[in-house]
PDB file of C-alpha atoms in Angstrom:
ATOM      1  CA  MET I   1     -23.013 -68.903 -42.639  1.00 53.00           C
ATOM      2  CA  ARG I   2     -20.515 -71.936 -41.585  1.00 63.00           C
ATOM      3  CA  ILE I   3     -17.449 -71.464 -43.165  1.00 71.00           C
ATOM      4  CA  ASN I   4     -16.021 -74.728 -42.143  1.00 84.00           C
ATOM      5  CA  LYS I   5     -19.099 -76.992 -43.151  1.00 90.00           C
ATOM      6  CA  PRO I   6     -18.413 -79.781 -45.878  1.00 94.00           C
ATOM      7  CA  VAL I   7     -18.275 -78.848 -49.527  1.00 94.00           C
ATOM      8  CA  ILE I   8     -20.850 -80.636 -51.455  1.00 95.00           C
ATOM      9  CA  LEU I   9     -20.065 -81.889 -54.915  1.00 95.00           C
ATOM     10  CA  VAL I  10     -23.350 -82.829 -57.045  1.00 94.00           C
ATOM     11  CA  ILE I  11     -22.322 -85.559 -59.770  1.00 94.00           C
ATOM     12  CA  PRO I  12     -23.798 -88.694 -61.373  1.00 95.00           C
ATOM     13  CA  LEU I  13     -24.408 -91.707 -59.002  1.00 96.00           C
ATOM     14  CA  SER I  14     -23.834 -94.256 -61.869  1.00 96.00           C
ATOM     15  CA  LEU I  15     -20.419 -92.454 -62.614  1.00 96.00           C
ATOM     16  CA  VAL I  16     -19.355 -92.559 -58.896  1.00 96.00           C
ATOM     17  CA  GLN I  17     -20.110 -96.239 -58.936  1.00 96.00           C
ATOM     18  CA  LYS I  18     -18.372 -97.198 -62.130  1.00 96.00           C
ATOM     19  CA  LEU I  19     -15.472 -95.037 -61.300  1.00 97.00           C
ATOM     20  CA  ASN I  20     -14.963 -96.686 -58.149  1.00 96.00           C
ATOM     21  CA  LYS I  21     -14.597-100.391 -59.799  1.00 96.00           C
ATOM     22  CA  TYR I  22     -12.513 -99.005 -62.338  1.00 97.00           C
ATOM     23  CA  LEU I  23      -9.941 -97.469 -60.110  1.00 96.00           C
ATOM     24  CA  LYS I  24      -9.242-100.872 -58.108  1.00 95.00           C
ATOM     25  CA  THR I  25      -8.921-102.618 -61.765  1.00 96.00           C
ATOM     26  CA  ASN I  26      -6.790 -99.869 -63.057  1.00 95.00           C
ATOM     27  CA  PRO I  27      -5.043 -98.050 -60.212  1.00 94.00           C
ATOM     28  CA  PRO I  28      -3.211 -94.894 -60.997  1.00 95.00           C
ATOM     29  CA  LYS I  29       0.474 -95.212 -60.672  1.00 91.00           C
ATOM     30  CA  PHE I  30       0.622 -92.080 -58.152  1.00 93.00           C
ATOM     31  CA  LYS I  31      -1.003 -91.275 -54.737  1.00 93.00           C
ATOM     32  CA  TYR I  32      -4.301 -90.071 -55.828  1.00 95.00           C
ATOM     33  CA  ASP I  33      -7.347 -88.462 -53.934  1.00 96.00           C
ATOM     34  CA  ILE I  34     -10.525 -89.995 -55.426  1.00 96.00           C
ATOM     35  CA  ASN I  35     -12.073 -86.817 -54.591  1.00 97.00           C
ATOM     36  CA  CYS I  36     -10.181 -85.096 -57.145  1.00 97.00           C
ATOM     37  CA  PHE I  37     -11.527 -87.158 -59.860  1.00 97.00           C
ATOM     38  CA  TYR I  38     -15.106 -86.290 -58.543  1.00 97.00           C
ATOM     39  CA  TYR I  39     -14.070 -82.386 -58.457  1.00 96.00           C
ATOM     40  CA  VAL I  40     -12.967 -82.793 -62.351  1.00 96.00           C
ATOM     41  CA  VAL I  41     -16.553 -83.949 -62.967  1.00 96.00           C
ATOM     42  CA  HIS I  42     -18.125 -81.207 -60.879  1.00 94.00           C
ATOM     43  CA  HIS I  43     -16.173 -78.770 -62.715  1.00 93.00           C
ATOM     44  CA  ILE I  44     -17.201 -79.729 -66.120  1.00 93.00           C
ATOM     45  CA  ILE I  45     -20.701 -79.399 -64.822  1.00 91.00           C
ATOM     46  CA  THR I  46     -20.187 -76.147 -63.383  1.00 87.00           C
ATOM     47  CA  ARG I  47     -18.728 -75.171 -66.862  1.00 87.00           C
ATOM     48  CA  TYR I  48     -21.839 -76.554 -68.469  1.00 84.00           C
ATOM     49  CA  ILE I  49     -24.064 -74.314 -66.248  1.00 78.00           C
ATOM     50  CA  ARG I  50     -22.757 -71.273 -68.023  1.00 68.00           C
ATOM     51  CA  LYS I  51     -21.640 -72.696 -71.655  1.00 65.00           C
ATOM     52  CA  TYR I  52     -24.064 -75.570 -72.255  1.00 49.00           C
ATOM     53  CA  LYS I  53     -26.395 -73.705 -74.505  1.00 57.00           C
ATOM     54  CA  LYS I  54     -25.940 -75.475 -77.950  1.00 64.00           C
ATOM     55  CA  GLN I  55     -22.794 -76.625 -77.052  1.00 73.00           C
ATOM     56  CA  GLU I  56     -22.096 -80.479 -76.887  1.00 84.00           C
ATOM     57  CA  TYR I  57     -18.514 -80.047 -75.545  1.00 89.00           C
ATOM     58  CA  ILE I  58     -17.034 -77.468 -73.141  1.00 89.00           C
ATOM     59  CA  TYR I  59     -13.587 -76.246 -72.440  1.00 90.00           C
ATOM     60  CA  ILE I  60     -12.096 -77.083 -68.979  1.00 92.00           C
ATOM     61  CA  ASN I  61     -10.325 -74.136 -67.655  1.00 89.00           C
ATOM     62  CA  PHE I  62      -7.254 -76.039 -66.589  1.00 94.00           C
ATOM     63  CA  LYS I  63      -5.515 -72.868 -65.049  1.00 91.00           C
ATOM     64  CA  LYS I  64      -8.379 -72.783 -62.291  1.00 89.00           C
ATOM     65  CA  LEU I  65      -8.524 -76.343 -61.965  1.00 94.00           C
ATOM     66  CA  SER I  66      -4.971 -76.660 -61.148  1.00 95.00           C
ATOM     67  CA  SER I  67      -5.082 -74.231 -58.587  1.00 93.00           C
ATOM     68  CA  VAL I  68      -7.408 -76.593 -56.645  1.00 95.00           C
ATOM     69  CA  ILE I  69      -6.008 -80.008 -57.610  1.00 96.00           C
ATOM     70  CA  GLY I  70      -2.453 -79.278 -58.261  1.00 94.00           C
ATOM     71  CA  VAL I  71       0.298 -80.745 -60.605  1.00 93.00           C
ATOM     72  CA  ASN I  72      -1.317 -83.704 -61.345  1.00 96.00           C
ATOM     73  CA  THR I  73      -4.705 -82.130 -62.798  1.00 96.00           C
ATOM     74  CA  ARG I  74      -4.353 -83.276 -66.313  1.00 96.00           C
ATOM     75  CA  VAL I  75      -3.480 -86.841 -65.343  1.00 97.00           C
ATOM     76  CA  TYR I  76      -6.826 -86.910 -63.516  1.00 97.00           C
ATOM     77  CA  VAL I  77      -8.427 -85.548 -66.588  1.00 97.00           C
ATOM     78  CA  LYS I  78      -6.691 -88.181 -68.819  1.00 96.00           C
ATOM     79  CA  ILE I  79      -7.713 -91.063 -66.573  1.00 97.00           C
ATOM     80  CA  LEU I  80     -11.300 -90.151 -66.766  1.00 97.00           C
ATOM     81  CA  GLU I  81     -10.964 -89.902 -70.484  1.00 96.00           C
ATOM     82  CA  ASN I  82      -9.154 -93.161 -70.859  1.00 96.00           C
ATOM     83  CA  GLY I  83     -11.741 -94.890 -68.538  1.00 96.00           C
ATOM     84  CA  GLN I  84     -14.664 -93.140 -70.898  1.00 95.00           C
ATOM     85  CA  PHE I  85     -16.262 -91.132 -68.041  1.00 96.00           C
ATOM     86  CA  ILE I  86     -15.593 -88.000 -70.164  1.00 96.00           C
ATOM     87  CA  LYS I  87     -15.017 -87.948 -73.746  1.00 95.00           C
ATOM     88  CA  HIS I  88     -12.460 -85.437 -75.381  1.00 94.00           C
ATOM     89  CA  LYS I  89     -12.845 -83.804 -78.959  1.00 91.00           C
ATOM     90  CA  LYS I  90      -9.623 -81.706 -79.976  1.00 88.00           C
ATOM     91  CA  GLY I  91     -10.578 -78.276 -80.767  1.00 85.00           C
ATOM     92  CA  GLU I  92     -13.909 -78.620 -79.189  1.00 85.00           C
ATOM     93  CA  GLY I  93     -13.134 -79.504 -75.399  1.00 92.00           C
ATOM     94  CA  TYR I  94     -14.748 -82.012 -73.203  1.00 94.00           C
ATOM     95  CA  LYS I  95     -17.965 -83.669 -72.221  1.00 93.00           C
ATOM     96  CA  LEU I  96     -19.687 -86.283 -69.889  1.00 93.00           C
ATOM     97  CA  ASN I  97     -20.208 -89.612 -71.083  1.00 93.00           C
ATOM     98  CA  ILE I  98     -24.232 -89.893 -71.338  1.00 90.00           C
ATOM     99  CA  ASN I  99     -23.959 -93.644 -70.516  1.00 91.00           C
ATOM    100  CA  TRP I 100     -22.863 -92.534 -66.923  1.00 91.00           C
ATOM    101  CA  ILE I 101     -25.438 -90.093 -66.381  1.00 90.00           C
ATOM    102  CA  ASN I 102     -27.892 -91.441 -63.943  1.00 91.00           C
ATOM    103  CA  GLY I 103     -28.914 -91.014 -60.289  1.00 93.00           C
ATOM    104  CA  ILE I 104     -27.346 -88.190 -57.963  1.00 93.00           C
ATOM    105  CA  GLU I 105     -24.752 -88.554 -55.650  1.00 95.00           C
ATOM    106  CA  ARG I 106     -23.603 -85.718 -53.252  1.00 95.00           C
ATOM    107  CA  ILE I 107     -19.918 -86.000 -52.495  1.00 96.00           C
ATOM    108  CA  GLU I 108     -18.780 -84.273 -49.027  1.00 95.00           C
ATOM    109  CA  ILE I 109     -15.455 -82.940 -48.753  1.00 95.00           C
ATOM    110  CA  ASN I 110     -14.711 -82.165 -45.080  1.00 94.00           C
ATOM    111  CA  LYS I 111     -12.384 -79.594 -43.429  1.00 91.00           C
ATOM    112  CA  GLY I 112      -9.108 -80.961 -42.586  1.00 89.00           C
ATOM    113  CA  CYS I 113      -8.494 -82.226 -46.031  1.00 91.00           C
ATOM    114  CA  LYS I 114      -6.273 -80.381 -48.580  1.00 93.00           C
ATOM    115  CA  LEU I 115      -8.988 -80.449 -51.690  1.00 94.00           C
ATOM    116  CA  PHE I 116     -11.283 -78.649 -49.111  1.00 95.00           C
ATOM    117  CA  ASP I 117      -8.598 -75.886 -48.161  1.00 93.00           C
ATOM    118  CA  LYS I 118      -7.962 -75.508 -51.893  1.00 93.00           C
ATOM    119  CA  ILE I 119     -11.623 -75.019 -53.026  1.00 93.00           C
ATOM    120  CA  VAL I 120     -12.611 -72.489 -50.327  1.00 91.00           C
ATOM    121  CA  ALA I 121      -9.587 -70.379 -50.885  1.00 89.00           C
ATOM    122  CA  HIS I 122     -10.063 -70.196 -54.689  1.00 86.00           C
ATOM    123  CA  ASN I 123     -13.754 -69.616 -54.339  1.00 84.00           C
ATOM    124  CA  ARG I 124     -13.004 -66.970 -51.813  1.00 83.00           C
ATOM    125  CA  THR I 125     -10.145 -65.391 -54.010  1.00 82.00           C
ATOM    126  CA  TYR I 126     -12.216 -65.131 -56.998  1.00 73.00           C
ATOM    127  CA  ARG I 127     -15.357 -63.492 -54.886  1.00 73.00           C
ATOM    128  CA  LYS I 128     -13.099 -60.824 -53.668  1.00 73.00           C
ATOM    129  CA  HIS I 129     -11.922 -60.106 -57.233  1.00 68.00           C
ATOM    130  CA  ASP I 130     -15.349 -59.962 -58.477  1.00 69.00           C
ATOM    131  CA  TYR I 131     -16.445 -57.758 -55.722  1.00 71.00           C
ATOM    132  CA  ARG I 132     -13.880 -55.197 -56.054  1.00 72.00           C
ATOM    133  CA  LYS I 133     -15.318 -54.519 -59.665  1.00 71.00           C
ATOM    134  CA  LEU I 134     -18.727 -53.700 -58.676  1.00 73.00           C
ATOM    135  CA  GLU I 135     -20.253 -50.361 -58.179  1.00 73.00           C
ATOM    136  CA  PRO I 136     -21.621 -49.425 -54.512  1.00 73.00           C
ATOM    137  CA  PHE I 137     -25.293 -49.765 -55.577  1.00 69.00           C
ATOM    138  CA  LEU I 138     -24.624 -53.302 -56.854  1.00 73.00           C
ATOM    139  CA  LEU I 139     -22.808 -54.043 -53.544  1.00 76.00           C
ATOM    140  CA  GLN I 140     -26.206 -53.349 -51.999  1.00 72.00           C
ATOM    141  CA  VAL I 141     -28.014 -55.440 -54.114  1.00 72.00           C
ATOM    142  CA  ARG I 142     -25.527 -58.194 -53.435  1.00 75.00           C
ATOM    143  CA  ASP I 143     -26.305 -57.873 -49.979  1.00 76.00           C
ATOM    144  CA  PHE I 144     -29.790 -58.492 -50.460  1.00 72.00           C
ATOM    145  CA  LEU I 145     -29.136 -61.377 -52.652  1.00 71.00           C
ATOM    146  CA  LEU I 146     -27.333 -63.394 -50.029  1.00 70.00           C
ATOM    147  CA  LYS I 147     -30.176 -62.586 -47.303  1.00 69.00           C
ATOM    148  CA  MET I 148     -32.883 -64.254 -49.584  1.00 70.00           C
ATOM    149  CA  GLU I 149     -34.873 -67.059 -47.931  1.00 68.00           C
ATOM    150  CA  MET I 150     -35.244 -70.076 -50.204  1.00 71.00           C
ATOM    151  CA  ASP I 151     -37.337 -73.412 -50.397  1.00 81.00           C
ATOM    152  CA  TYR I 152     -34.684 -75.876 -51.933  1.00 84.00           C
ATOM    153  CA  GLN I 153     -36.994 -78.621 -51.227  1.00 85.00           C
ATOM    154  CA  LYS I 154     -39.782 -77.621 -53.733  1.00 83.00           C
ATOM    155  CA  ALA I 155     -36.821 -76.427 -56.181  1.00 83.00           C
ATOM    156  CA  GLU I 156     -35.489 -79.931 -56.142  1.00 88.00           C
ATOM    157  CA  GLN I 157     -38.643 -81.809 -56.689  1.00 88.00           C
ATOM    158  CA  TRP I 158     -39.400 -79.319 -59.754  1.00 86.00           C
ATOM    159  CA  ILE I 159     -35.706 -80.110 -61.302  1.00 88.00           C
ATOM    160  CA  LYS I 160     -36.596 -83.923 -60.701  1.00 89.00           C
ATOM    161  CA  ASN I 161     -39.744 -83.907 -62.375  1.00 89.00           C
ATOM    162  CA  ASN I 162     -39.067 -81.473 -65.152  1.00 88.00           C
ATOM    163  CA  SER I 163     -35.472 -81.825 -66.391  1.00 88.00           C
ATOM    164  CA  LYS I 164     -32.971 -84.662 -67.539  1.00 87.00           C
ATOM    165  CA  GLY I 165     -29.535 -85.356 -68.595  1.00 87.00           C
ATOM    166  CA  VAL I 166     -26.491 -82.944 -68.078  1.00 86.00           C
ATOM    167  CA  LYS I 167     -29.077 -80.018 -67.875  1.00 86.00           C
ATOM    168  CA  GLN I 168     -30.595 -81.530 -64.754  1.00 90.00           C
ATOM    169  CA  TYR I 169     -27.134 -81.741 -63.065  1.00 91.00           C
ATOM    170  CA  CYS I 170     -26.358 -78.357 -64.005  1.00 87.00           C
ATOM    171  CA  TYR I 171     -29.425 -77.225 -62.265  1.00 87.00           C
ATOM    172  CA  TYR I 172     -28.646 -79.425 -59.136  1.00 91.00           C
ATOM    173  CA  VAL I 173     -25.065 -77.959 -58.910  1.00 90.00           C
ATOM    174  CA  ALA I 174     -26.573 -74.426 -59.315  1.00 86.00           C
ATOM    175  CA  LEU I 175     -29.133 -75.176 -56.501  1.00 87.00           C
ATOM    176  CA  GLU I 176     -26.254 -76.639 -54.186  1.00 89.00           C
ATOM    177  CA  ASN I 177     -24.293 -73.327 -54.976  1.00 85.00           C
ATOM    178  CA  MET I 178     -27.091 -71.211 -53.748  1.00 83.00           C
ATOM    179  CA  ARG I 179     -27.799 -73.476 -50.802  1.00 86.00           C
ATOM    180  CA  ASP I 180     -24.024 -72.485 -49.597  1.00 86.00           C
ATOM    181  CA  GLN I 181     -23.716 -68.891 -49.475  1.00 81.00           C
ATOM    182  CA  ARG I 182     -19.804 -69.482 -49.835  1.00 83.00           C
ATOM    183  CA  PHE I 183     -20.462 -70.338 -53.585  1.00 85.00           C
ATOM    184  CA  ARG I 184     -22.836 -67.811 -54.452  1.00 80.00           C
ATOM    185  CA  TYR I 185     -21.390 -65.481 -56.976  1.00 77.00           C
ATOM    186  CA  PHE I 186     -22.439 -62.199 -57.986  1.00 76.00           C
ATOM    187  CA  LYS I 187     -20.423 -60.182 -60.836  1.00 76.00           C
ATOM    188  CA  ARG I 188     -20.826 -58.278 -63.899  1.00 73.00           C
ATOM    189  CA  ASN I 189     -20.411 -60.499 -67.228  1.00 71.00           C
ATOM    190  CA  PRO I 190     -17.198 -58.878 -68.957  1.00 70.00           C
ATOM    191  CA  THR I 191     -18.745 -59.533 -72.371  1.00 72.00           C
ATOM    192  CA  ASN I 192     -22.178 -57.595 -71.964  1.00 71.00           C
ATOM    193  CA  ASN I 193     -21.445 -55.763 -68.837  1.00 70.00           C
ATOM    194  CA  ARG I 194     -25.022 -57.412 -67.365  1.00 70.00           C
ATOM    195  CA  LEU I 195     -25.251 -58.891 -64.001  1.00 70.00           C
ATOM    196  CA  ASP I 196     -24.195 -62.744 -63.565  1.00 73.00           C
ATOM    197  CA  THR I 197     -25.239 -64.646 -60.789  1.00 74.00           C
ATOM    198  CA  ASN I 198     -25.857 -68.430 -60.145  1.00 68.00           C
ATOM    199  CA  HIS I 199     -29.539 -67.435 -59.298  1.00 69.00           C
ATOM    200  CA  ALA I 200     -29.655 -66.361 -63.083  1.00 68.00           C
ATOM    201  CA  ASN I 201     -28.802 -69.735 -64.400  1.00 68.00           C
ATOM    202  CA  LEU I 202     -31.989 -71.373 -63.348  1.00 72.00           C
ATOM    203  CA  LYS I 203     -35.352 -71.265 -64.921  1.00 71.00           C
ATOM    204  CA  ASN I 204     -37.959 -68.880 -63.731  1.00 68.00           C
ATOM    205  CA  GLU I 205     -40.054 -71.888 -63.045  1.00 68.00           C
ATOM    206  CA  ILE I 206     -37.401 -73.146 -60.358  1.00 70.00           C
ATOM    207  CA  LEU I 207     -36.426 -69.687 -59.156  1.00 68.00           C
ATOM    208  CA  ALA I 208     -40.124 -68.972 -58.455  1.00 65.00           C
ATOM    209  CA  LYS I 209     -40.477 -72.259 -56.228  1.00 62.00           C
ATOM    210  CA  LEU I 210     -37.182 -71.103 -54.837  1.00 65.00           C
ATOM    211  CA  LEU I 211     -37.773 -67.868 -53.444  1.00 66.00           C
ATOM    212  CA  ILE I 212     -39.733 -67.726 -50.418  1.00 62.00           C
ATOM    213  CA  GLY I 213     -42.232 -64.676 -49.823  1.00 55.00           C
ATOM    214  CA  ASP I 214     -45.173 -62.914 -51.543  1.00 50.00           C
ATOM    215  CA  ASN I 215     -43.645 -62.270 -54.955  1.00 45.00           C
ATOM    216  CA  VAL I 216     -45.661 -60.596 -57.750  1.00 41.00           C
ATOM    217  CA  SER I 217     -46.607 -62.603 -60.949  1.00 38.00           C
ATOM    218  CA  ILE I 218     -44.555 -61.552 -64.007  1.00 35.00           C
ATOM    219  CA  ASP I 219     -44.513 -62.331 -67.433  1.00 34.00           C
ATOM    220  CA  MET I 220     -40.883 -63.200 -68.568  1.00 34.00           C
ATOM    221  CA  VAL I 221     -38.796 -65.217 -70.370  1.00 40.00           C
ATOM    222  CA  ASN I 222     -35.982 -66.137 -68.091  1.00 49.00           C
ATOM    223  CA  SER I 223     -35.211 -65.739 -64.035  1.00 51.00           C
ATOM    224  CA  ALA I 224     -33.483 -62.647 -64.299  1.00 56.00           C
ATOM    225  CA  PRO I 225     -36.565 -60.348 -64.166  1.00 54.00           C
ATOM    226  CA  PHE I 226     -38.275 -62.387 -61.382  1.00 55.00           C
ATOM    227  CA  LEU I 227     -34.937 -62.184 -59.374  1.00 58.00           C
ATOM    228  CA  PHE I 228     -34.780 -58.308 -60.017  1.00 61.00           C
ATOM    229  CA  ASN I 229     -38.241 -57.615 -59.089  1.00 61.00           C
ATOM    230  CA  SER I 230     -37.785 -59.831 -55.586  1.00 59.00           C
ATOM    231  CA  ILE I 231     -34.606 -57.811 -54.960  1.00 60.00           C
ATOM    232  CA  ILE I 232     -36.446 -54.600 -55.317  1.00 62.00           C
ATOM    233  CA  LYS I 233     -39.060 -55.633 -53.202  1.00 62.00           C
ATOM    234  CA  LEU I 234     -36.821 -56.690 -50.366  1.00 59.00           C
ATOM    235  CA  ILE I 235     -35.128 -53.159 -50.555  1.00 61.00           C
ATOM    236  CA  LYS I 236     -38.378 -51.274 -50.410  1.00 63.00           C
ATOM    237  CA  GLU I 237     -39.283 -53.145 -47.361  1.00 64.00           C
ATOM    238  CA  GLU I 238     -36.199 -52.427 -45.630  1.00 62.00           C
ATOM    239  CA  GLU I 239     -36.633 -48.811 -46.497  1.00 64.00           C
ATOM    240  CA  THR I 240     -39.772 -48.421 -45.303  1.00 68.00           C
ATOM    241  CA  GLU I 241     -38.908 -50.198 -41.946  1.00 67.00           C
ATOM    242  CA  SER I 242     -35.908 -47.741 -41.708  1.00 66.00           C
ATOM    243  CA  LYS I 243     -37.829 -44.809 -42.377  1.00 66.00           C
ATOM    244  CA  GLN I 244     -40.729 -46.352 -39.668  1.00 66.00           C
ATOM    245  CA  GLN I 245     -37.669 -46.519 -37.166  1.00 66.00           C
ATOM    246  CA  GLY I 246     -36.145 -43.361 -38.098  1.00 62.00           C
ATOM    247  CA  ARG I 247     -33.060 -44.614 -39.526  1.00 53.00           C
ATOM    248  CA  ALA I 248     -33.459 -43.880 -43.298  1.00 48.00           C
ATOM    249  CA  GLU I 249     -30.022 -42.360 -43.560  1.00 50.00           C
ATOM    250  CA  ASP I 250     -28.710 -41.762 -47.022  1.00 49.00           C
ATOM    251  CA  LYS I 251     -31.201 -43.963 -48.657  1.00 45.00           C
ATOM    252  CA  LYS I 252     -33.982 -41.677 -48.270  1.00 44.00           C
ATOM    253  CA  ASN I 253     -32.094 -39.188 -50.642  1.00 45.00           C
ATOM    254  CA  ASN I 254     -30.784 -41.624 -53.138  1.00 47.00           C
ATOM    255  CA  PRO I 255     -32.539 -44.842 -52.836  1.00 48.00           C
ATOM    256  CA  LEU I 256     -31.606 -47.822 -54.852  1.00 49.00           C
ATOM    257  CA  CYS I 257     -34.905 -47.927 -56.416  1.00 49.00           C
ATOM    258  CA  SER I 258     -35.184 -44.370 -57.081  1.00 52.00           C
ATOM    259  CA  LYS I 259     -35.643 -43.375 -60.771  1.00 51.00           C
ATOM    260  CA  LYS I 260     -32.434 -42.087 -60.613  1.00 53.00           C
ATOM    261  CA  ARG I 261     -31.002 -45.496 -60.658  1.00 54.00           C
ATOM    262  CA  TYR I 262     -33.131 -46.659 -63.738  1.00 51.00           C
ATOM    263  CA  PRO I 263     -30.242 -46.497 -66.414  1.00 57.00           C
ATOM    264  CA  GLU I 264     -27.844 -48.059 -63.929  1.00 55.00           C
ATOM    265  CA  LEU I 265     -30.430 -50.989 -63.179  1.00 54.00           C
ATOM    266  CA  GLU I 266     -31.319 -51.162 -66.832  1.00 55.00           C
ATOM    267  CA  GLU I 267     -27.757 -51.521 -67.869  1.00 55.00           C
ATOM    268  CA  THR I 268     -27.244 -54.054 -65.297  1.00 53.00           C
ATOM    269  CA  PHE I 269     -30.387 -56.304 -65.660  1.00 53.00           C
ATOM    270  CA  GLY I 270     -31.001 -55.511 -69.274  1.00 50.00           C
ATOM    271  CA  LYS I 271     -34.323 -54.324 -71.090  1.00 44.00           C
ATOM    272  CA  PHE I 272     -37.048 -56.703 -69.963  1.00 40.00           C
ATOM    273  CA  TYR I 273     -40.140 -56.582 -72.592  1.00 31.00           C
ATOM    274  CA  LYS I 274     -43.646 -57.411 -71.355  1.00 32.00           C
ATOM    275  CA  ILE I 275     -42.872 -57.466 -67.772  1.00 35.00           C
ATOM    276  CA  LYS I 276     -44.669 -55.791 -65.002  1.00 36.00           C
ATOM    277  CA  ILE I 277     -42.862 -54.943 -61.944  1.00 37.00           C
ATOM    278  CA  LEU I 278     -45.156 -53.230 -59.595  1.00 35.00           C
ATOM    279  CA  ILE I 279     -42.798 -52.141 -56.717  1.00 35.00           C
ATOM    280  CA  ILE I 280     -40.128 -50.261 -58.348  1.00 39.00           C
ATOM    281  CA  ASP I 281     -40.915 -46.310 -57.661  1.00 40.00           C
ATOM    282  CA  ASN I 282     -39.834 -44.231 -54.543  1.00 38.00           C
ATOM    283  CA  PRO I 283     -42.775 -42.137 -53.703  1.00 38.00           C
TER     284      PRO I 283
END
C-alpha cells in the first residue's frame, strides 16, 4: 500500500466543467483551492453512500469537512449553492443538482499540497479511533478484508451498465475507496452494533464481480452475507495452511470460525435468512 500515492476524488464531469467556467466569471474574494470545491462535492456523495436510501437531501458534516478544508468550508459550500451546483433545503440538508450529474471525472490530489495532507491525516485519525473499539476477533476479520483481491474493471463495468444518477457516483466512490486501502473502513455501527464496511455499501452483484476467487453461490438480499462467506473462506484456507506447516498456534484451540464464535459473528453480521454458507464449521 503506497501511502503517498494521489488521493482520487470521483465526481461528475459536467459539474467540473461548469464549475471551472463559473469560477472564471465569478471569482471568489479569497485565495481558493479549486480542489476544495471538488472535495465538498465528493463529501456529499460519500454522505449519500451511507444515507441515500429514501433520502433526497443529506446533511453535511461541517465539523469533519472543516477539519480537512479549514475555516472557509462554509464559504466553499455557499459558492457551490449560489452557482446551483448543489441545492440546500432548510431542515433537510443538501443534494447535488441533477442538471450537472453526467460523466465521470477522477480528480487527483497529489502529495505536497495541503489538502492531500489533511485528507490523509483525517482518515488515519478516524480509522485508528474505529479500530480501538474492535474486539480481537474482529481485528482478524479486518486484516483478511484488507488482503482480499479484487477485480475493479469488472465491477466498474457493472456499475456503468446497471446504475445511474447519484447512486452510480456512490458506487464509483465506494469502489475507489476500496481500491485505495487507506480509505477502507471497518467498524461497528453505533446504532445497531453491526459490522459496517465500505464493501457492504455495494450491491451483491458488484461484490460478486469484485472479489477474485472461487466463492460459493448463495441466495442473499445484500452483499454482507457474500462478504462474510468470502472472509470465512480466506480464514479457513489460512488455518489449513498454518496447520500443514505446523503453525496453527492459538487458532487451533480457538479458531475464528469455530462454533464458539457463532454468537459473536451473528451479532456482527446479523441473522441471514435463506443463505447457504458452505465453509464455516471447524472440524
